[in-house]
């Protein structure tokens, strides 16, 4: 261990010297292109709640997003998604469960978001809430997979989650969610996401600062500074 790169965490370091004053920013993704998409309707309910709590919200429309590797990174929809990921401080991922898993549309969106863009990591240290809808009995396959992806993307995935069974029964003709225990859970999840985002967004750079990365950076700097003149 390199002692000069070792850190002793403490509360003072977690307290940001320049706290954010703008409203928390949330990006919401849903995983269906159907005309009446229940994952989209659930996502819009989540958006309304986050706005009511004082957040700034943007919902990404996956229509027209190419499959990963089927188009260059300069594709307009890819650029739109990546810019929103950089802008956001928290995210909501909502997918239908299809064949016991999240949809390919949901996965494609996440796959287009890189772990790093130069020195910037679009998702690392940001908060995440996961939700799913299903046509049959309640299941947690999709949200469990989304949690794995959230961890892989180095996000702070909140403990609570939403799984809406028989979603076709839970929305009225106008597309609004009916009062139910399922709706109450969505309120709980968005409230928790908002709180976690307020708690962590100022401290995010310190929370994701790692010994291994500091060590690697120091070694790379040493190589560059001490290289022989060409």
Coordinates of C-alpha atoms in Angstrom, one line a residue, residues 7-17 199 202-204 206-207:
X7 CA -7.3 7.9 2.6
X8 CA -9.0 7.9 6.0
X9 CA -12.6 8.7 5.3
X10 CA -14.4 11.2 7.6
X11 CA -17.5 13.3 7.7
X12 CA -15.7 16.5 7.0
X13 CA -14.5 15.2 3.6
X14 CA -18.1 14.2 2.8
X15 CA -19.3 17.8 3.4
X16 CA -19.0 19.7 0.1
X17 CA -17.5 23.1 0.3
X199 CA -27.9 13.4 0.3
X202 CA -22.7 17.0 -3.4
X203 CA -20.4 14.3 -2.0
X204 CA -20.5 12.1 -5.2
X206 CA -15.5 12.0 -2.9
X207 CA -17.7 8.9 -2.6

